[in-house]
Amino acid sequence: MGPRDLAWWVAIVAAACMSAAIIVIGARFLLAPESGAEGFGLPSEAGPFLTAKGIRDIGTGLVGAVLLTTRRFRAAGWALIALAWIPLGDAVVVLAWDGSEILAYAMHGGTAAAMIVVGTILVRGRARDRSPSTARETSVDAEG
C-alpha cells in the first residue's frame, strides 16, 4: 500500500468520524440547546433556531453515513466538499453576531478546511483506481 492508498483509507475513517460527530452535535442541539449554542460560539437565546440547527446537523451527518456505508466514496467526497459551505457559513454567523472568534476560525473554519481536504482525497480515489485502463473505462462508461 502506497502513501496515496494510505491517505485514501485515512480519509474514509475521517469522513466516517465527521459524519458521526455531526450527528452527535445535532443531537446535542436537540437535547441541550443552550449547551450546544455555547459550543457553537453564540449565546443561547436563539430559541427554535437551535432546534433547526440540530435537525440540519443530523441530516448532514446521515448524508455522509449513507454514502459511506453504500461505498459511494467519490460521491461522499463531493458531498463533503459541497457541505463545507455549512461550517463556513457558521463561521460568518458567529463572527457577525459577535460570537467567539476562536470558535469561528478554529472550529468552523477548521472543519470546513478538513472537509475540503478529506473530500478531495475521496474524489481522487485510490491509486489503483486511477490506472490508465480504469480511467479509460470510466470515461467510456460516462459517455455511453
Short mmCIF file of N, CA, C and O in Angstrom, two decimals:
data_model
loop_
_atom_site.label_atom_id
_atom_site.label_comp_id
_atom_site.label_asym_id
_atom_site.label_seq_id
_atom_site.Cartn_x
_atom_site.Cartn_y
_atom_site.Cartn_z
N MET A 1 0.86 -1.18 0.00
CA MET A 1 0.00 0.00 0.00
C MET A 1 0.90 1.23 0.00
O MET A 1 1.75 1.40 0.85
N GLY A 2 0.64 2.09 -0.98
CA GLY A 2 1.42 3.31 -1.11
C GLY A 2 0.84 4.45 -0.29
O GLY A 2 -0.24 4.32 0.31
N PRO A 3 1.54 5.58 -0.27
CA PRO A 3 1.07 6.72 0.51
C PRO A 3 -0.30 7.22 0.07
O PRO A 3 -1.10 7.67 0.87
N ARG A 4 -0.57 7.13 -1.23
CA ARG A 4 -1.87 7.60 -1.71
C ARG A 4 -3.00 6.70 -1.22
O ARG A 4 -4.08 7.17 -0.88
N ASP A 5 -2.76 5.39 -1.22
CA ASP A 5 -3.76 4.47 -0.69
C ASP A 5 -3.97 4.69 0.80
O ASP A 5 -5.11 4.65 1.29
N LEU A 6 -2.89 4.93 1.54
CA LEU A 6 -2.99 5.21 2.96
C LEU A 6 -3.81 6.47 3.20
O LEU A 6 -4.69 6.50 4.06
N ALA A 7 -3.54 7.51 2.41
CA ALA A 7 -4.30 8.76 2.55
C ALA A 7 -5.78 8.51 2.29
O ALA A 7 -6.65 9.07 2.97
N TRP A 8 -6.09 7.66 1.31
CA TRP A 8 -7.48 7.35 0.98
C TRP A 8 -8.17 6.66 2.16
O TRP A 8 -9.28 7.02 2.55
N TRP A 9 -7.49 5.67 2.75
CA TRP A 9 -8.08 4.98 3.91
C TRP A 9 -8.24 5.91 5.11
O TRP A 9 -9.25 5.86 5.81
N VAL A 10 -7.26 6.76 5.33
CA VAL A 10 -7.38 7.75 6.42
C VAL A 10 -8.56 8.68 6.13
O VAL A 10 -9.32 9.03 7.04
N ALA A 11 -8.74 9.06 4.87
CA ALA A 11 -9.88 9.92 4.50
C ALA A 11 -11.21 9.22 4.74
O ALA A 11 -12.17 9.85 5.19
N ILE A 12 -11.28 7.93 4.47
CA ILE A 12 -12.52 7.17 4.74
C ILE A 12 -12.84 7.22 6.23
O ILE A 12 -13.98 7.50 6.63
N VAL A 13 -11.84 6.95 7.05
CA VAL A 13 -12.04 6.97 8.51
C VAL A 13 -12.41 8.38 8.97
O VAL A 13 -13.33 8.56 9.78
N ALA A 14 -11.72 9.39 8.44
CA ALA A 14 -12.02 10.78 8.82
C ALA A 14 -13.44 11.16 8.42
O ALA A 14 -14.16 11.81 9.18
N ALA A 15 -13.86 10.76 7.22
CA ALA A 15 -15.22 11.08 6.76
C ALA A 15 -16.26 10.39 7.65
O ALA A 15 -17.28 11.00 7.99
N ALA A 16 -15.99 9.15 8.04
CA ALA A 16 -16.92 8.45 8.94
C ALA A 16 -16.98 9.15 10.30
O ALA A 16 -18.08 9.31 10.86
N CYS A 17 -15.83 9.57 10.80
CA CYS A 17 -15.81 10.29 12.08
C CYS A 17 -16.54 11.63 11.97
O CYS A 17 -17.27 12.02 12.89
N MET A 18 -16.36 12.33 10.85
CA MET A 18 -17.07 13.61 10.65
C MET A 18 -18.58 13.38 10.63
O MET A 18 -19.33 14.15 11.24
N SER A 19 -19.01 12.33 9.94
CA SER A 19 -20.45 12.05 9.87
C SER A 19 -21.01 11.74 11.26
O SER A 19 -22.05 12.27 11.65
N ALA A 20 -20.30 10.89 11.99
CA ALA A 20 -20.76 10.53 13.34
C ALA A 20 -20.74 11.75 14.26
O ALA A 20 -21.69 11.98 15.02
N ALA A 21 -19.70 12.55 14.17
CA ALA A 21 -19.57 13.72 15.05
C ALA A 21 -20.69 14.72 14.82
O ALA A 21 -21.26 15.26 15.78
N ILE A 22 -21.03 14.98 13.56
CA ILE A 22 -22.07 15.99 13.32
C ILE A 22 -23.44 15.47 13.73
O ILE A 22 -24.31 16.25 14.13
N ILE A 23 -23.65 14.16 13.67
CA ILE A 23 -24.91 13.59 14.18
C ILE A 23 -24.97 13.79 15.69
O ILE A 23 -26.02 14.20 16.23
N VAL A 24 -23.88 13.55 16.39
CA VAL A 24 -23.83 13.76 17.85
C VAL A 24 -24.04 15.23 18.18
O VAL A 24 -24.80 15.58 19.10
N ILE A 25 -23.40 16.13 17.42
CA ILE A 25 -23.58 17.57 17.65
C ILE A 25 -25.03 17.96 17.43
O ILE A 25 -25.61 18.72 18.21
N GLY A 26 -25.65 17.42 16.38
CA GLY A 26 -27.06 17.72 16.13
C GLY A 26 -27.95 17.23 17.27
O GLY A 26 -28.87 17.94 17.70
N ALA A 27 -27.67 16.04 17.76
CA ALA A 27 -28.45 15.51 18.89
C ALA A 27 -28.27 16.41 20.12
O ALA A 27 -29.23 16.65 20.87
N ARG A 28 -27.07 16.92 20.31
CA ARG A 28 -26.82 17.82 21.44
C ARG A 28 -27.68 19.08 21.33
O ARG A 28 -28.23 19.56 22.32
N PHE A 29 -27.83 19.62 20.12
CA PHE A 29 -28.67 20.80 19.93
C PHE A 29 -30.14 20.48 20.19
O PHE A 29 -30.89 21.36 20.62
N LEU A 30 -30.56 19.27 19.94
CA LEU A 30 -31.95 18.89 20.22
C LEU A 30 -32.19 18.64 21.70
O LEU A 30 -33.23 19.02 22.25
N LEU A 31 -31.21 18.01 22.36
CA LEU A 31 -31.39 17.61 23.76
C LEU A 31 -30.96 18.68 24.76
O LEU A 31 -31.54 18.76 25.85
N ALA A 32 -29.96 19.47 24.43
CA ALA A 32 -29.44 20.51 25.34
C ALA A 32 -29.08 21.74 24.52
O ALA A 32 -27.89 22.04 24.34
N PRO A 33 -30.08 22.47 24.01
CA PRO A 33 -29.80 23.57 23.08
C PRO A 33 -28.88 24.66 23.65
O PRO A 33 -28.05 25.19 22.91
N GLU A 34 -29.01 24.98 24.92
CA GLU A 34 -28.18 26.04 25.49
C GLU A 34 -26.70 25.64 25.46
O GLU A 34 -25.83 26.43 25.11
N SER A 35 -26.44 24.40 25.84
CA SER A 35 -25.08 23.88 25.83
C SER A 35 -24.54 23.83 24.41
O SER A 35 -23.38 24.18 24.16
N GLY A 36 -25.38 23.42 23.48
CA GLY A 36 -24.98 23.39 22.08
C GLY A 36 -24.64 24.77 21.56
O GLY A 36 -23.67 24.94 20.82
N ALA A 37 -25.43 25.77 21.94
CA ALA A 37 -25.18 27.14 21.48
C ALA A 37 -23.83 27.65 21.97
O ALA A 37 -23.09 28.28 21.22
N GLU A 38 -23.52 27.37 23.22
CA GLU A 38 -22.22 27.80 23.76
C GLU A 38 -21.07 27.13 23.02
O GLU A 38 -20.07 27.77 22.69
N GLY A 39 -21.22 25.84 22.71
CA GLY A 39 -20.19 25.13 21.96
C GLY A 39 -20.08 25.61 20.52
O GLY A 39 -19.04 25.48 19.90
N PHE A 40 -21.15 26.17 20.01
CA PHE A 40 -21.18 26.72 18.65
C PHE A 40 -20.47 28.06 18.57
O PHE A 40 -19.95 28.45 17.55
N GLY A 41 -20.48 28.77 19.70
CA GLY A 41 -19.83 30.08 19.76
C GLY A 41 -20.80 31.24 19.85
O GLY A 41 -20.42 32.38 19.64
N LEU A 42 -22.06 30.97 20.19
CA LEU A 42 -23.09 32.01 20.28
C LEU A 42 -23.83 31.92 21.60
O LEU A 42 -23.85 30.87 22.24
N PRO A 43 -24.51 33.01 21.99
CA PRO A 43 -25.35 32.94 23.18
C PRO A 43 -26.53 32.01 22.94
O PRO A 43 -26.90 31.73 21.81
N SER A 44 -27.15 31.55 24.00
CA SER A 44 -28.20 30.53 23.89
C SER A 44 -29.60 31.10 23.66
O SER A 44 -30.57 30.37 23.73
N GLU A 45 -29.73 32.38 23.34
CA GLU A 45 -31.05 32.98 23.14
C GLU A 45 -31.65 32.71 21.76
O GLU A 45 -32.63 33.33 21.39
N ALA A 46 -31.09 31.84 20.97
CA ALA A 46 -31.55 31.65 19.60
C ALA A 46 -32.84 30.84 19.50
O ALA A 46 -33.42 30.75 18.43
N GLY A 47 -33.29 30.24 20.58
CA GLY A 47 -34.58 29.56 20.62
C GLY A 47 -34.74 28.45 19.58
O GLY A 47 -33.93 27.54 19.51
N PRO A 48 -35.80 28.54 18.76
CA PRO A 48 -36.10 27.46 17.83
C PRO A 48 -35.04 27.25 16.75
O PRO A 48 -34.97 26.19 16.15
N PHE A 49 -34.21 28.25 16.52
CA PHE A 49 -33.16 28.08 15.53
C PHE A 49 -32.14 27.03 15.96
O PHE A 49 -31.52 26.39 15.13
N LEU A 50 -31.98 26.87 17.27
CA LEU A 50 -31.07 25.84 17.77
C LEU A 50 -31.61 24.45 17.43
O LEU A 50 -30.85 23.55 17.07
N THR A 51 -32.93 24.29 17.53
CA THR A 51 -33.54 23.02 17.16
C THR A 51 -33.38 22.78 15.66
O THR A 51 -33.05 21.67 15.23
N ALA A 52 -33.57 23.82 14.86
CA ALA A 52 -33.40 23.69 13.41
C ALA A 52 -31.96 23.31 13.08
O ALA A 52 -31.71 22.49 12.20
N LYS A 53 -31.01 23.88 13.81
CA LYS A 53 -29.61 23.54 13.58
C LYS A 53 -29.36 22.07 13.93
O LYS A 53 -28.64 21.38 13.21
N GLY A 54 -29.94 21.61 14.99
CA GLY A 54 -29.79 20.20 15.37
C GLY A 54 -30.31 19.27 14.29
O GLY A 54 -29.66 18.29 13.93
N ILE A 55 -31.47 19.59 13.76
CA ILE A 55 -32.06 18.77 12.69
C ILE A 55 -31.17 18.82 11.45
O ILE A 55 -30.90 17.80 10.81
N ARG A 56 -30.69 20.01 11.09
CA ARG A 56 -29.80 20.18 9.94
C ARG A 56 -28.54 19.35 10.11
O ARG A 56 -28.09 18.66 9.19
N ASP A 57 -27.94 19.39 11.29
CA ASP A 57 -26.71 18.66 11.53
C ASP A 57 -26.91 17.15 11.44
O ASP A 57 -26.09 16.44 10.86
N ILE A 58 -28.00 16.66 12.01
CA ILE A 58 -28.27 15.23 11.93
C ILE A 58 -28.47 14.81 10.47
O ILE A 58 -27.90 13.81 10.02
N GLY A 59 -29.22 15.58 9.71
CA GLY A 59 -29.42 15.27 8.30
C GLY A 59 -28.12 15.28 7.52
O GLY A 59 -27.87 14.41 6.68
N THR A 60 -27.27 16.25 7.80
CA THR A 60 -25.98 16.33 7.13
C THR A 60 -25.13 15.10 7.43
O THR A 60 -24.52 14.51 6.53
N GLY A 61 -25.10 14.70 8.67
CA GLY A 61 -24.33 13.50 9.05
C GLY A 61 -24.87 12.24 8.41
O GLY A 61 -24.11 11.36 8.01
N LEU A 62 -26.19 12.16 8.28
CA LEU A 62 -26.79 10.98 7.66
C LEU A 62 -26.44 10.88 6.18
O LEU A 62 -26.26 9.78 5.66
N VAL A 63 -26.33 12.02 5.50
CA VAL A 63 -25.92 12.00 4.09
C VAL A 63 -24.55 11.33 3.97
O VAL A 63 -24.36 10.42 3.15
N GLY A 64 -23.60 11.78 4.77
CA GLY A 64 -22.27 11.17 4.72
C GLY A 64 -22.29 9.70 5.11
O GLY A 64 -21.66 8.87 4.45
N ALA A 65 -23.03 9.36 6.15
CA ALA A 65 -23.09 7.97 6.61
C ALA A 65 -23.67 7.05 5.54
O ALA A 65 -23.14 5.96 5.30
N VAL A 66 -24.73 7.49 4.89
CA VAL A 66 -25.34 6.67 3.84
C VAL A 66 -24.39 6.48 2.66
O VAL A 66 -24.21 5.36 2.15
N LEU A 67 -23.75 7.55 2.22
CA LEU A 67 -22.82 7.44 1.09
C LEU A 67 -21.63 6.54 1.42
O LEU A 67 -21.18 5.75 0.58
N LEU A 68 -21.14 6.62 2.64
CA LEU A 68 -20.01 5.78 3.03
C LEU A 68 -20.41 4.32 3.19
O LEU A 68 -19.70 3.43 2.74
N THR A 69 -21.55 4.07 3.82
CA THR A 69 -21.96 2.67 4.03
C THR A 69 -22.38 2.00 2.73
O THR A 69 -22.29 0.78 2.63
N THR A 70 -22.79 2.77 1.74
CA THR A 70 -23.12 2.18 0.44
C THR A 70 -21.91 2.19 -0.50
O THR A 70 -22.04 1.91 -1.69
N ARG A 71 -20.74 2.54 0.04
CA ARG A 71 -19.47 2.52 -0.67
C ARG A 71 -19.45 3.48 -1.87
O ARG A 71 -18.78 3.24 -2.86
N ARG A 72 -20.13 4.58 -1.75
CA ARG A 72 -20.12 5.64 -2.77
C ARG A 72 -19.10 6.69 -2.33
O ARG A 72 -19.46 7.81 -1.97
N PHE A 73 -17.83 6.30 -2.34
CA PHE A 73 -16.79 7.13 -1.74
C PHE A 73 -16.56 8.43 -2.51
O PHE A 73 -16.37 9.47 -1.90
N ARG A 74 -16.58 8.38 -3.82
CA ARG A 74 -16.40 9.63 -4.57
C ARG A 74 -17.58 10.56 -4.34
O ARG A 74 -17.41 11.78 -4.19
N ALA A 75 -18.78 10.02 -4.32
CA ALA A 75 -19.96 10.85 -4.03
C ALA A 75 -19.86 11.43 -2.63
O ALA A 75 -20.21 12.60 -2.41
N ALA A 76 -19.36 10.65 -1.68
CA ALA A 76 -19.16 11.16 -0.32
C ALA A 76 -18.15 12.31 -0.33
O ALA A 76 -18.32 13.31 0.37
N GLY A 77 -17.12 12.18 -1.15
CA GLY A 77 -16.13 13.25 -1.27
C GLY A 77 -16.75 14.52 -1.81
O GLY A 77 -16.52 15.61 -1.28
N TRP A 78 -17.52 14.40 -2.88
CA TRP A 78 -18.19 15.58 -3.44
C TRP A 78 -19.16 16.18 -2.43
O TRP A 78 -19.28 17.41 -2.32
N ALA A 79 -19.86 15.33 -1.70
CA ALA A 79 -20.79 15.83 -0.68
C ALA A 79 -20.04 16.61 0.40
O ALA A 79 -20.48 17.69 0.81
N LEU A 80 -18.90 16.09 0.85
CA LEU A 80 -18.12 16.80 1.86
C LEU A 80 -17.67 18.16 1.35
O LEU A 80 -17.74 19.16 2.07
N ILE A 81 -17.22 18.20 0.10
CA ILE A 81 -16.77 19.48 -0.47
C ILE A 81 -17.94 20.46 -0.53
O ILE A 81 -17.81 21.62 -0.13
N ALA A 82 -19.08 20.00 -1.02
CA ALA A 82 -20.24 20.88 -1.12
C ALA A 82 -20.75 21.31 0.25
O ALA A 82 -21.10 22.47 0.46
N LEU A 83 -20.78 20.38 1.19
CA LEU A 83 -21.30 20.68 2.53
C LEU A 83 -20.34 21.52 3.36
O LEU A 83 -20.72 22.02 4.43
N ALA A 84 -19.11 21.72 2.88
CA ALA A 84 -18.16 22.57 3.60
C ALA A 84 -18.67 24.01 3.69
O ALA A 84 -18.22 24.78 4.53
N TRP A 85 -19.63 24.37 2.83
CA TRP A 85 -20.24 25.70 2.92
C TRP A 85 -20.94 25.90 4.26
O TRP A 85 -21.06 27.03 4.73
N ILE A 86 -21.44 24.83 4.84
CA ILE A 86 -22.17 24.96 6.11
C ILE A 86 -21.26 25.49 7.22
O ILE A 86 -21.58 26.51 7.84
N PRO A 87 -20.12 24.85 7.52
CA PRO A 87 -19.29 25.42 8.58
C PRO A 87 -18.70 26.78 8.21
O PRO A 87 -18.48 27.61 9.10
N LEU A 88 -18.47 27.04 6.91
CA LEU A 88 -18.02 28.38 6.53
C LEU A 88 -19.10 29.41 6.86
O LEU A 88 -18.82 30.47 7.39
N GLY A 89 -20.34 29.07 6.53
CA GLY A 89 -21.46 29.96 6.88
C GLY A 89 -21.61 30.10 8.37
O GLY A 89 -21.90 31.20 8.87
N ASP A 90 -21.42 29.01 9.09
CA ASP A 90 -21.50 29.07 10.55
C ASP A 90 -20.45 30.03 11.11
O ASP A 90 -20.72 30.81 12.03
N ALA A 91 -19.24 30.01 10.54
CA ALA A 91 -18.19 30.92 10.99
C ALA A 91 -18.60 32.37 10.77
O ALA A 91 -18.43 33.23 11.64
N VAL A 92 -19.19 32.64 9.61
CA VAL A 92 -19.65 34.00 9.31
C VAL A 92 -20.73 34.43 10.29
O VAL A 92 -20.72 35.56 10.79
N VAL A 93 -21.65 33.53 10.59
CA VAL A 93 -22.73 33.85 11.55
C VAL A 93 -22.16 34.16 12.92
O VAL A 93 -22.53 35.15 13.55
N VAL A 94 -21.24 33.33 13.38
CA VAL A 94 -20.64 33.55 14.70
C VAL A 94 -19.95 34.90 14.74
O VAL A 94 -20.11 35.67 15.69
N LEU A 95 -19.19 35.21 13.71
CA LEU A 95 -18.48 36.50 13.68
C LEU A 95 -19.45 37.67 13.56
O LEU A 95 -19.27 38.70 14.22
N ALA A 96 -20.50 37.53 12.76
CA ALA A 96 -21.46 38.61 12.57
C ALA A 96 -22.24 38.92 13.84
O ALA A 96 -22.67 40.06 14.04
N TRP A 97 -22.43 37.94 14.70
CA TRP A 97 -23.18 38.13 15.93
C TRP A 97 -22.27 38.26 17.14
O TRP A 97 -22.67 37.98 18.26
N ASP A 98 -21.04 38.71 16.90
CA ASP A 98 -20.07 38.95 17.97
C ASP A 98 -19.83 37.73 18.84
O ASP A 98 -19.63 37.84 20.05
N GLY A 99 -19.82 36.57 18.21
CA GLY A 99 -19.51 35.34 18.93
C GLY A 99 -18.01 35.17 19.05
O GLY A 99 -17.22 36.06 18.72
N SER A 100 -17.62 34.02 19.50
CA SER A 100 -16.21 33.71 19.74
C SER A 100 -15.43 33.63 18.43
O SER A 100 -15.71 32.79 17.58
N GLU A 101 -14.43 34.50 18.30
CA GLU A 101 -13.59 34.47 17.11
C GLU A 101 -12.79 33.18 17.03
O GLU A 101 -12.59 32.61 15.95
N ILE A 102 -12.34 32.70 18.17
CA ILE A 102 -11.56 31.46 18.20
C ILE A 102 -12.40 30.31 17.66
O ILE A 102 -11.94 29.53 16.83
N LEU A 103 -13.66 30.20 18.14
CA LEU A 103 -14.52 29.13 17.65
C LEU A 103 -14.86 29.33 16.18
O LEU A 103 -14.93 28.37 15.41
N ALA A 104 -15.06 30.57 15.77
CA ALA A 104 -15.40 30.83 14.36
C ALA A 104 -14.29 30.35 13.44
O ALA A 104 -14.53 29.63 12.47
N TYR A 105 -13.07 30.77 13.75
CA TYR A 105 -11.95 30.43 12.87
C TYR A 105 -11.46 28.99 13.07
O TYR A 105 -11.29 28.25 12.11
N ALA A 106 -11.20 28.62 14.32
CA ALA A 106 -10.60 27.31 14.59
C ALA A 106 -11.58 26.17 14.36
O ALA A 106 -11.29 25.23 13.62
N MET A 107 -12.75 26.26 14.99
CA MET A 107 -13.69 25.14 14.90
C MET A 107 -14.41 25.14 13.55
O MET A 107 -14.34 24.16 12.81
N HIS A 108 -15.11 26.22 13.23
CA HIS A 108 -15.90 26.22 12.00
C HIS A 108 -15.01 26.29 10.76
O HIS A 108 -15.20 25.52 9.81
N GLY A 109 -14.05 27.18 10.76
CA GLY A 109 -13.13 27.28 9.62
C GLY A 109 -12.28 26.03 9.46
O GLY A 109 -12.08 25.53 8.35
N GLY A 110 -11.81 25.51 10.58
CA GLY A 110 -11.02 24.27 10.54
C GLY A 110 -11.82 23.08 10.05
O GLY A 110 -11.31 22.24 9.31
N THR A 111 -13.08 23.02 10.47
CA THR A 111 -13.95 21.95 9.99
C THR A 111 -14.14 22.04 8.49
O THR A 111 -14.06 21.03 7.78
N ALA A 112 -14.39 23.24 7.98
CA ALA A 112 -14.57 23.41 6.54
C ALA A 112 -13.31 22.98 5.79
O ALA A 112 -13.39 22.27 4.77
N ALA A 113 -12.16 23.39 6.27
CA ALA A 113 -10.90 23.02 5.62
C ALA A 113 -10.70 21.51 5.63
O ALA A 113 -10.33 20.91 4.61
N ALA A 114 -10.97 20.88 6.77
CA ALA A 114 -10.83 19.42 6.85
C ALA A 114 -11.79 18.72 5.91
O ALA A 114 -11.42 17.73 5.25
N MET A 115 -13.02 19.22 5.82
CA MET A 115 -13.99 18.61 4.90
C MET A 115 -13.52 18.71 3.45
O MET A 115 -13.67 17.75 2.68
N ILE A 116 -12.95 19.83 3.08
CA ILE A 116 -12.47 20.01 1.70
C ILE A 116 -11.29 19.09 1.42
O ILE A 116 -11.23 18.44 0.36
N VAL A 117 -10.36 18.98 2.36
CA VAL A 117 -9.20 18.10 2.16
C VAL A 117 -9.64 16.64 2.07
O VAL A 117 -9.26 15.92 1.14
N VAL A 118 -10.44 16.19 3.02
CA VAL A 118 -10.90 14.80 3.02
C VAL A 118 -11.74 14.53 1.77
O VAL A 118 -11.58 13.50 1.11
N GLY A 119 -12.63 15.46 1.44
CA GLY A 119 -13.45 15.29 0.24
C GLY A 119 -12.61 15.18 -1.02
O GLY A 119 -12.88 14.34 -1.89
N THR A 120 -11.58 15.99 -1.13
CA THR A 120 -10.71 15.95 -2.31
C THR A 120 -9.99 14.61 -2.42
O THR A 120 -9.89 14.04 -3.51
N ILE A 121 -9.53 14.09 -1.30
CA ILE A 121 -8.86 12.77 -1.32
C ILE A 121 -9.84 11.69 -1.77
O ILE A 121 -9.50 10.83 -2.60
N LEU A 122 -11.07 11.75 -1.27
CA LEU A 122 -12.06 10.74 -1.68
C LEU A 122 -12.44 10.88 -3.15
O LEU A 122 -12.62 9.87 -3.84
N VAL A 123 -12.54 12.09 -3.64
CA VAL A 123 -12.88 12.30 -5.05
C VAL A 123 -11.77 11.75 -5.94
O VAL A 123 -12.04 11.12 -6.97
N ARG A 124 -10.53 11.96 -5.56
CA ARG A 124 -9.39 11.47 -6.35
C ARG A 124 -9.32 9.95 -6.36
O ARG A 124 -8.86 9.36 -7.30
N GLY A 125 -9.77 9.32 -5.29
CA GLY A 125 -9.78 7.86 -5.23
C GLY A 125 -8.42 7.27 -4.89
O GLY A 125 -7.44 7.98 -4.69
N ARG A 126 -8.38 5.95 -4.84
CA ARG A 126 -7.13 5.24 -4.56
C ARG A 126 -6.27 5.22 -5.81
O ARG A 126 -6.76 5.33 -6.93
N ALA A 127 -4.99 5.02 -5.61
CA ALA A 127 -4.04 4.98 -6.73
C ALA A 127 -4.42 3.87 -7.71
O ALA A 127 -4.39 4.08 -8.91
N ARG A 128 -4.81 2.72 -7.21
CA ARG A 128 -5.14 1.61 -8.11
C ARG A 128 -6.39 1.89 -8.93
O ARG A 128 -6.60 1.32 -9.98
N ASP A 129 -7.26 2.78 -8.41
CA ASP A 129 -8.48 3.14 -9.13
C ASP A 129 -8.20 4.13 -10.25
O ASP A 129 -9.08 4.42 -11.04
N ARG A 130 -6.98 4.66 -10.31
CA ARG A 130 -6.66 5.69 -11.29
C ARG A 130 -5.67 5.20 -12.35
O ARG A 130 -5.00 5.98 -12.98
N SER A 131 -5.62 3.88 -12.53
CA SER A 131 -4.73 3.35 -13.57
C SER A 131 -5.26 3.78 -14.93
O SER A 131 -6.45 4.07 -15.09
N PRO A 132 -4.42 3.82 -15.96
CA PRO A 132 -4.87 4.27 -17.28
C PRO A 132 -6.06 3.47 -17.81
O PRO A 132 -6.97 4.02 -18.38
N SER A 133 -6.07 2.14 -17.61
CA SER A 133 -7.18 1.34 -18.13
C SER A 133 -8.48 1.67 -17.39
O SER A 133 -9.54 1.72 -17.98
N THR A 134 -8.40 1.90 -16.07
CA THR A 134 -9.59 2.26 -15.30
C THR A 134 -10.11 3.62 -15.73
O THR A 134 -11.32 3.81 -15.87
N ALA A 135 -9.22 4.56 -15.94
CA ALA A 135 -9.63 5.90 -16.36
C ALA A 135 -10.32 5.84 -17.71
O ALA A 135 -11.33 6.51 -17.94
N ARG A 136 -9.80 5.01 -18.63
CA ARG A 136 -10.40 4.87 -19.96
C ARG A 136 -11.79 4.25 -19.84
O ARG A 136 -12.74 4.70 -20.45
N GLU A 137 -11.93 3.20 -19.00
CA GLU A 137 -13.23 2.55 -18.81
C GLU A 137 -14.23 3.52 -18.20
O GLU A 137 -15.39 3.54 -18.59
N THR A 138 -13.78 4.32 -17.25
CA THR A 138 -14.67 5.28 -16.59
C THR A 138 -15.17 6.32 -17.59
O THR A 138 -16.34 6.65 -17.60
N SER A 139 -14.28 6.81 -18.47
CA SER A 139 -14.71 7.82 -19.44
C SER A 139 -15.65 7.20 -20.46
O SER A 139 -16.59 7.86 -20.91
N VAL A 140 -15.45 5.93 -20.86
CA VAL A 140 -16.37 5.28 -21.78
C VAL A 140 -17.72 5.09 -21.13
O VAL A 140 -18.76 5.34 -21.73
N ASP A 141 -17.73 4.68 -19.85
CA ASP A 141 -19.00 4.50 -19.12
C ASP A 141 -19.75 5.82 -19.03
O ASP A 141 -20.96 5.85 -19.15
N ALA A 142 -19.04 6.90 -18.80
CA ALA A 142 -19.69 8.21 -18.65
C ALA A 142 -20.29 8.68 -19.97
O ALA A 142 -21.31 9.33 -20.00
N GLU A 143 -19.63 8.31 -21.10
CA GLU A 143 -20.13 8.74 -22.40
C GLU A 143 -21.30 7.89 -22.86
O GLU A 143 -22.19 8.37 -23.52
N GLY A 144 -21.27 6.61 -22.54
CA GLY A 144 -22.22 5.72 -23.17
C GLY A 144 -23.31 5.29 -22.30
O GLY A 144 -24.37 4.99 -22.60
#
